[in-house]
mmCIF file of C-alpha atoms in Angstrom:
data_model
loop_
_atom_site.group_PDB
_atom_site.id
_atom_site.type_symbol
_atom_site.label_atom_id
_atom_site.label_comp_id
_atom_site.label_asym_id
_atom_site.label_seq_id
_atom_site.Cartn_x
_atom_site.Cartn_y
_atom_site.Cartn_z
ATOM 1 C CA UNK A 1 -5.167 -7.444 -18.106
ATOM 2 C CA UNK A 2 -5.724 -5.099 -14.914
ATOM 3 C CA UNK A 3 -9.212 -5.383 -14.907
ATOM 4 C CA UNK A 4 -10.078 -9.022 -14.631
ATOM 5 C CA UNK A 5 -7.426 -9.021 -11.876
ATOM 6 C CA UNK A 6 -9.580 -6.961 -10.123
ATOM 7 C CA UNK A 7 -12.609 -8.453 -10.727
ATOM 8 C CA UNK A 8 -10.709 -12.025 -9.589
ATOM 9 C CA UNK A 9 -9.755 -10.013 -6.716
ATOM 10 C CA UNK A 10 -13.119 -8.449 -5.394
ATOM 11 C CA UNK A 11 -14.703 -12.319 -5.869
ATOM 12 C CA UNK A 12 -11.743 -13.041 -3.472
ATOM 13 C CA UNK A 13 -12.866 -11.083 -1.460
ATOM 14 C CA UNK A 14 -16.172 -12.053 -1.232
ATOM 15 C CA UNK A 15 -15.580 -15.906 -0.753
ATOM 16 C CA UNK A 16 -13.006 -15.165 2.117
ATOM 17 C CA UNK A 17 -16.392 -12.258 3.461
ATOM 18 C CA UNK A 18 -13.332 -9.992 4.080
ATOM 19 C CA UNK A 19 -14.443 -7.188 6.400
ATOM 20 C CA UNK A 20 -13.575 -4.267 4.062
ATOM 21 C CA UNK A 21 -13.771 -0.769 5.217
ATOM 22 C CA UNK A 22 -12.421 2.179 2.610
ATOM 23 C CA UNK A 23 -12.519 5.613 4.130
ATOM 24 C CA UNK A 24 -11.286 8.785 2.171
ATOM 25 C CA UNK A 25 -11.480 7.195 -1.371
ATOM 26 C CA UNK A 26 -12.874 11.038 -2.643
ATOM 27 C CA UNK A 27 -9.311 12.131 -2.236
ATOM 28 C CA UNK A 28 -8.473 10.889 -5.121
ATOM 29 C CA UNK A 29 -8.691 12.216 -8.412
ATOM 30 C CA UNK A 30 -11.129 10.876 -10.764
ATOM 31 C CA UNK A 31 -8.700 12.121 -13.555
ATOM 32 C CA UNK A 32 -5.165 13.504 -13.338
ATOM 33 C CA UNK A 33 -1.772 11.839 -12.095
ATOM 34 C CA UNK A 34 -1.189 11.259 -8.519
ATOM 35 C CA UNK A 35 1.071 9.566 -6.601
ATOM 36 C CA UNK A 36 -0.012 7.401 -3.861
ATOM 37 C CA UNK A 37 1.762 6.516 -0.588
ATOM 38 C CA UNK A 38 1.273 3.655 1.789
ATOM 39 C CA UNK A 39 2.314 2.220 4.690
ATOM 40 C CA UNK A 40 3.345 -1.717 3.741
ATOM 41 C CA UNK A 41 2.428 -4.649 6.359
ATOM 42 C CA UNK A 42 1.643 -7.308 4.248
ATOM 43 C CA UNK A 43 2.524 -9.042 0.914
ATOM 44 C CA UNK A 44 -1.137 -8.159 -0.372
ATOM 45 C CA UNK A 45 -0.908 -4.448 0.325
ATOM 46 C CA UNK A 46 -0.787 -3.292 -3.408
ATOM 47 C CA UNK A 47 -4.500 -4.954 -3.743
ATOM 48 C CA UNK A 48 -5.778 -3.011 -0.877
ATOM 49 C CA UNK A 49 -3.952 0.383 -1.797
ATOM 50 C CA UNK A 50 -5.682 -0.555 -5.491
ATOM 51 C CA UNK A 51 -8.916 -0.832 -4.425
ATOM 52 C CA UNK A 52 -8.793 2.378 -2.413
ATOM 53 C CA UNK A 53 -8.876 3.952 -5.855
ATOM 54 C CA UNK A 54 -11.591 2.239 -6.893
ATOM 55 C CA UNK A 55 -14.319 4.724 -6.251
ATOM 56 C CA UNK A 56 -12.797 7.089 -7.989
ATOM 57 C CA UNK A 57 -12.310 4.524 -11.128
ATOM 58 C CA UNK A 58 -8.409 4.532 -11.387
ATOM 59 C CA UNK A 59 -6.055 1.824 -11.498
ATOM 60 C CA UNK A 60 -2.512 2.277 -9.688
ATOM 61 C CA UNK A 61 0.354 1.601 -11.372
ATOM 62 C CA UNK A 62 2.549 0.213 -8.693
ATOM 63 C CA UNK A 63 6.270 0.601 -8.272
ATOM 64 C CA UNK A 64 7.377 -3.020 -7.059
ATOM 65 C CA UNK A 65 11.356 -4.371 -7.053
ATOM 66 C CA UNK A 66 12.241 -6.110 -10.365
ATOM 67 C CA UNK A 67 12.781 -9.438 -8.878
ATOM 68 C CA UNK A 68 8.605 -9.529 -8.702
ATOM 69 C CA UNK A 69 8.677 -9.277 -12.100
ATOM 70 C CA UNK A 70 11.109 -12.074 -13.292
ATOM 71 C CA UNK A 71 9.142 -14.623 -11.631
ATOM 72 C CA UNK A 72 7.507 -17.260 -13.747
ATOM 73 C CA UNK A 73 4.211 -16.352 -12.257
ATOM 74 C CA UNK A 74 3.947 -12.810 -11.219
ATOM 75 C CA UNK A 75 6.077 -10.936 -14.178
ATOM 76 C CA UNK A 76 3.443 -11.259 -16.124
ATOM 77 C CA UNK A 77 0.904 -10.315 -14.914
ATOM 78 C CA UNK A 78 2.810 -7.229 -13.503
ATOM 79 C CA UNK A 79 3.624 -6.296 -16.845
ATOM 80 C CA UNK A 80 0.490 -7.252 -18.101
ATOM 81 C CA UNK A 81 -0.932 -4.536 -15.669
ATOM 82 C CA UNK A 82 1.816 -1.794 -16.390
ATOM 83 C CA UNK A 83 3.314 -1.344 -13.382
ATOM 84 C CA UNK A 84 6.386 -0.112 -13.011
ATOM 85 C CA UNK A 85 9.919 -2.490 -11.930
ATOM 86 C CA UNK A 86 12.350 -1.015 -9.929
ATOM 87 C CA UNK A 87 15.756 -2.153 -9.704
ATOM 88 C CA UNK A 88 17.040 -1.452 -6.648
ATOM 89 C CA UNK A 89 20.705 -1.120 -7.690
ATOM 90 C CA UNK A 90 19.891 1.638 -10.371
ATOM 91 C CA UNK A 91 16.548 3.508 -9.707
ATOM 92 C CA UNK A 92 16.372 6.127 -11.688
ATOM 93 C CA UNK A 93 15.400 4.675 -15.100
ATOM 94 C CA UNK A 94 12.025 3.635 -12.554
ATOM 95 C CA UNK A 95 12.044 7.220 -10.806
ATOM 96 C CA UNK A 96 11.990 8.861 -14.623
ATOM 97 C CA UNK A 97 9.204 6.284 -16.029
ATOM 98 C CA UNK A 98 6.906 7.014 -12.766
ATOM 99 C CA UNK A 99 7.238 10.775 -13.873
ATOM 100 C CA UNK A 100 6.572 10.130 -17.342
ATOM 101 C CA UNK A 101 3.096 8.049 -16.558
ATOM 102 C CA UNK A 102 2.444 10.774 -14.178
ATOM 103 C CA UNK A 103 2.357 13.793 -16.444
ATOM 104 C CA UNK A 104 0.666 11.850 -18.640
ATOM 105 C CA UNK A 105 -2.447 11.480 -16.093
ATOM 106 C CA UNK A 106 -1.572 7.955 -14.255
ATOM 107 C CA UNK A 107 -2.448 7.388 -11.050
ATOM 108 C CA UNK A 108 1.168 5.756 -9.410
ATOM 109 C CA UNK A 109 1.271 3.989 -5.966
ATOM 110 C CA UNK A 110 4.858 4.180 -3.714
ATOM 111 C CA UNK A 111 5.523 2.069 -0.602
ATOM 112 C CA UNK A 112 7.721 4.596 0.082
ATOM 113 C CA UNK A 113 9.199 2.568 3.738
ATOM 114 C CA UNK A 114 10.748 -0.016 0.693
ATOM 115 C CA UNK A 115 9.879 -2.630 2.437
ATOM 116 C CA UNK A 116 7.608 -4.358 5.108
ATOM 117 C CA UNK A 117 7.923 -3.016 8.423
ATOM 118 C CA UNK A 118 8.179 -5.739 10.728
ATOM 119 C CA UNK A 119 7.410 -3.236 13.654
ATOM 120 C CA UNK A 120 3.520 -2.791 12.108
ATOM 121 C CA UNK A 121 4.565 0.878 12.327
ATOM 122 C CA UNK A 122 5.155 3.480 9.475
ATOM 123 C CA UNK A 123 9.114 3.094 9.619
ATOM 124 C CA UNK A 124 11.589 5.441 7.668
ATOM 125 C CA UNK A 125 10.102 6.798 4.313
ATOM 126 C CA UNK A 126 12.150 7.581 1.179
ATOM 127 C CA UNK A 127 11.904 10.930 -0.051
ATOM 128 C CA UNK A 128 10.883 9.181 -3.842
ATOM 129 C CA UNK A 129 7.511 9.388 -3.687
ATOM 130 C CA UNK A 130 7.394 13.429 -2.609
ATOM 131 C CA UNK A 131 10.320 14.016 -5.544
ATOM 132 C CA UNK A 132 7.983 12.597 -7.699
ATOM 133 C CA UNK A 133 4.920 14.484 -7.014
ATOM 134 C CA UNK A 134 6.904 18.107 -6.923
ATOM 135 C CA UNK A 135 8.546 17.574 -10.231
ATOM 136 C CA UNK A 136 5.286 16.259 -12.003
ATOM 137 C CA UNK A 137 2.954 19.033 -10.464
ATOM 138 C CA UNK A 138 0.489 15.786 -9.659
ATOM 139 C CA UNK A 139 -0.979 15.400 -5.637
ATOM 140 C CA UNK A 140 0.796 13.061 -3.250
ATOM 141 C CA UNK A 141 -1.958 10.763 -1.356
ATOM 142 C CA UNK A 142 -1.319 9.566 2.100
ATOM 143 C CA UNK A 143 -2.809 6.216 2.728
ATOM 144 C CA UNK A 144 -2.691 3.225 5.448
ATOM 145 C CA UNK A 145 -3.679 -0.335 5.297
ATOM 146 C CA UNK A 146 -4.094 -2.309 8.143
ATOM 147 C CA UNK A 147 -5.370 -6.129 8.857
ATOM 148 C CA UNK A 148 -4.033 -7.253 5.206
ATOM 149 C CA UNK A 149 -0.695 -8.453 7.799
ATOM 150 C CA UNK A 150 -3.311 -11.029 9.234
ATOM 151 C CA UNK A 151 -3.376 -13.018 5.782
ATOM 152 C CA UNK A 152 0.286 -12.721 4.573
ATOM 153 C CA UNK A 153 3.572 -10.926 5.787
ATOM 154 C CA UNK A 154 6.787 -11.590 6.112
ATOM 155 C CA UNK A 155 8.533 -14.467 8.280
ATOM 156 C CA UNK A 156 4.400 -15.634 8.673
ATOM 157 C CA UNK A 157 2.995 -18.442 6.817
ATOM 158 C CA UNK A 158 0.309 -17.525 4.560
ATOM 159 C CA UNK A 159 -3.052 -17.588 5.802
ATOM 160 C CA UNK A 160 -5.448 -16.633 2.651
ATOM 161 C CA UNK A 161 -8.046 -19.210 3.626
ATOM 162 C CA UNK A 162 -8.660 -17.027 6.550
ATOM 163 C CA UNK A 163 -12.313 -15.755 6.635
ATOM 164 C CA UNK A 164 -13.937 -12.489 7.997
ATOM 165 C CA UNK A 165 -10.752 -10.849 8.536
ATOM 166 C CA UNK A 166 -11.368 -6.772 8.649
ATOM 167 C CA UNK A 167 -9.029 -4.218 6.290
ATOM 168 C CA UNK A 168 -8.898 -0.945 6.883
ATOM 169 C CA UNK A 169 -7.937 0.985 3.828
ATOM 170 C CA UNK A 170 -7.460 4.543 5.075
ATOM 171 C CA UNK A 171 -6.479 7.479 2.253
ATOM 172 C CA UNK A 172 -5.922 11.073 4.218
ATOM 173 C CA UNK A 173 -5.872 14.439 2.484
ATOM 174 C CA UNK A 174 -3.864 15.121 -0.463
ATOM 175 C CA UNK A 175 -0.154 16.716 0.227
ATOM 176 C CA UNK A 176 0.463 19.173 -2.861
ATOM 177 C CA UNK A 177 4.775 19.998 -2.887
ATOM 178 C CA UNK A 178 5.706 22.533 -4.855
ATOM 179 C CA UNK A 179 8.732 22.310 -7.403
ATOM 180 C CA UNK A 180 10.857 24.457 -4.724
ATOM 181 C CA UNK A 181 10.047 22.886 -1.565
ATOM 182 C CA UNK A 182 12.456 21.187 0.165
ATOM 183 C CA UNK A 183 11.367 17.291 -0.461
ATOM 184 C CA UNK A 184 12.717 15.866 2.802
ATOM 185 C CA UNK A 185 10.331 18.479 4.642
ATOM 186 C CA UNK A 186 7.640 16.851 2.567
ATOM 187 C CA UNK A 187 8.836 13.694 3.358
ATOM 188 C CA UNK A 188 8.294 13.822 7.044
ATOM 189 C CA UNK A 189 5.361 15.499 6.620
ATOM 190 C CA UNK A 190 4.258 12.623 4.510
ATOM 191 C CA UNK A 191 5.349 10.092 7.271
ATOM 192 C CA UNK A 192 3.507 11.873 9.948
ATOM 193 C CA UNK A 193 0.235 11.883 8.072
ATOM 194 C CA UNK A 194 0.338 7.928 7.469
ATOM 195 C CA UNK A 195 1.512 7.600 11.074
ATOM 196 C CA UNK A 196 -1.825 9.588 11.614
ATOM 197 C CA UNK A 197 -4.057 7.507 9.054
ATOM 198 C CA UNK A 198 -2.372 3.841 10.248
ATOM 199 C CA UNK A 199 -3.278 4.957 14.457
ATOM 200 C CA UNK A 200 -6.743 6.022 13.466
ATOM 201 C CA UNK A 201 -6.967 2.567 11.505
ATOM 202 C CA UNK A 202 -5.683 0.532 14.374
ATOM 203 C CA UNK A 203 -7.256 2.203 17.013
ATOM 204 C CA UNK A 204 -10.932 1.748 15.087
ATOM 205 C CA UNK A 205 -10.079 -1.905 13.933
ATOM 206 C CA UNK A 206 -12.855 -3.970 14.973
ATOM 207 C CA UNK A 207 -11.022 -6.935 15.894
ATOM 208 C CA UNK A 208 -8.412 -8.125 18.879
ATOM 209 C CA UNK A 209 -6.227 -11.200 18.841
ATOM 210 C CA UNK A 210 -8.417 -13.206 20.355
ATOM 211 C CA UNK A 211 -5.792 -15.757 21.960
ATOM 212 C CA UNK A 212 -2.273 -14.826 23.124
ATOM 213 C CA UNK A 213 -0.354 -16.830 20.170
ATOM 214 C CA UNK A 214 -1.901 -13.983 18.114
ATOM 215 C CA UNK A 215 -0.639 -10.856 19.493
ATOM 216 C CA UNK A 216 1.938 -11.241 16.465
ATOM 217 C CA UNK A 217 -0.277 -8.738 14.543
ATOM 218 C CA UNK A 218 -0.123 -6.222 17.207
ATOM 219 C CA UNK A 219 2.307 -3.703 17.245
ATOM 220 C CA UNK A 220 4.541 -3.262 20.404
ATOM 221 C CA UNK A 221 2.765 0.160 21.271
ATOM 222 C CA UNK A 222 -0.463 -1.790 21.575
ATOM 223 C CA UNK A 223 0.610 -4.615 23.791
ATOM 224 C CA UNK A 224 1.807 -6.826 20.703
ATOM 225 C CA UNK A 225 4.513 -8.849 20.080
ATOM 226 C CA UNK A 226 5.200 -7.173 16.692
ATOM 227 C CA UNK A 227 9.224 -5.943 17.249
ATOM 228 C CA UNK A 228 10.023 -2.382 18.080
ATOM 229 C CA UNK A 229 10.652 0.086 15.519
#
């Protein structure tokens, strides 16, 4: 099922002439597990974070909460796609599954902040995604998205009619932890490099809020209205 939904995705994009920019795609593997982790803004971010792996001709198999896939509508074609539920109340059966496709040459994608950051900023990151990466001997792939918050995030109505809109799909060089290394060093050194990859991203974005109702999108830092981390 994955790939006609991204095909239907990449015609998306071209009705809505989204402003797509993918930088740093050659960091990842064109065979071999990785794990790859991204900042989350928006509702749409495992599309983006997908096609970042595009050039290299992988599909990610996503860790998303379980509740995504008991819906009518999206468990499906989440399963259909093999990625990977999570139940928030008892990870590990997830955690050991990710592992599993890893060593067996699956490319897996982590928002490792949980959730979306309200702030627009790369908040507190799990140490998950870094565990993973040590204990299956695979890479671990900073990325950052940024504009996908423009078309749907939380407490925002959706705006997917929304043309021209710019997304910056950023993917940095590849961290590679060791089975000894401590994984909450890694961590933060994870979180700095998407903190690095997400300010390059904003600070290149093409487009401003071009009234004051839509300094929403805007972090605080940059003179949004976005809340503080």
């Amino acid at each position: 099922m994955y790939p006609p939904v991204v095909l239907f995705a990449k015609t998306m994009f071209r009705v809505l002439d989204l402003d797509l920019r993918v930088e740093g795609s050659g960091h990842v593997p064109a065979r071999g597990g990785a794990v790859i982790a991204c900042n989350h803004v928006s509702y749409l971010d495992f599309i983006f974070c997908g096609l970042g792996a595009q050039p290299a001709k992988r599909l990610v198999r996503f860790m998303a909460k379980k509740e995504v896939f008991d819906h009518r509508i999206s468990g499906p074609l989440m399963r259909g796609m093999g990625h990977i539920p999570v139940d928030r109340k008892a990870g590990r059966g997830a955690y050991d599954e990710a592992v599993a496709r890893l060593r067996a040459g699956e490319v897996v994608g982590v928002f490792p902040e949980a959730t979306i950051s309200p702030s627009f900023t790369v908040e507190d990151v799990k140490s998950g995604a870094a565990r993973m990466a040590a204990q299956a001997g695979v890479p671990l792939i900073p990325m950052a998205v940024w504009g996908s918050q423009r078309l749907w995030t939380k407490g925002r109505p959706r705006n997917l009619t929304q043309r021209h809109v710019p997304v910056s799909i950023l993917l940095g060089e590849p961290l590679r932890p060791g089975p000894d290394e401590d994984a909450d060093a890694v961590t933060r050194e994870l979180r700095q490099r998407m903190s690095l990859l997400l300010d390059k991203a904003q600070a290149e974005y093409p487009d401003k809020p071009a009234r004051p109702g839509d300094l929403w999108w805007l972090p605080a830092h940059l003179g949004g209205t976005a809340p503080a981390p």
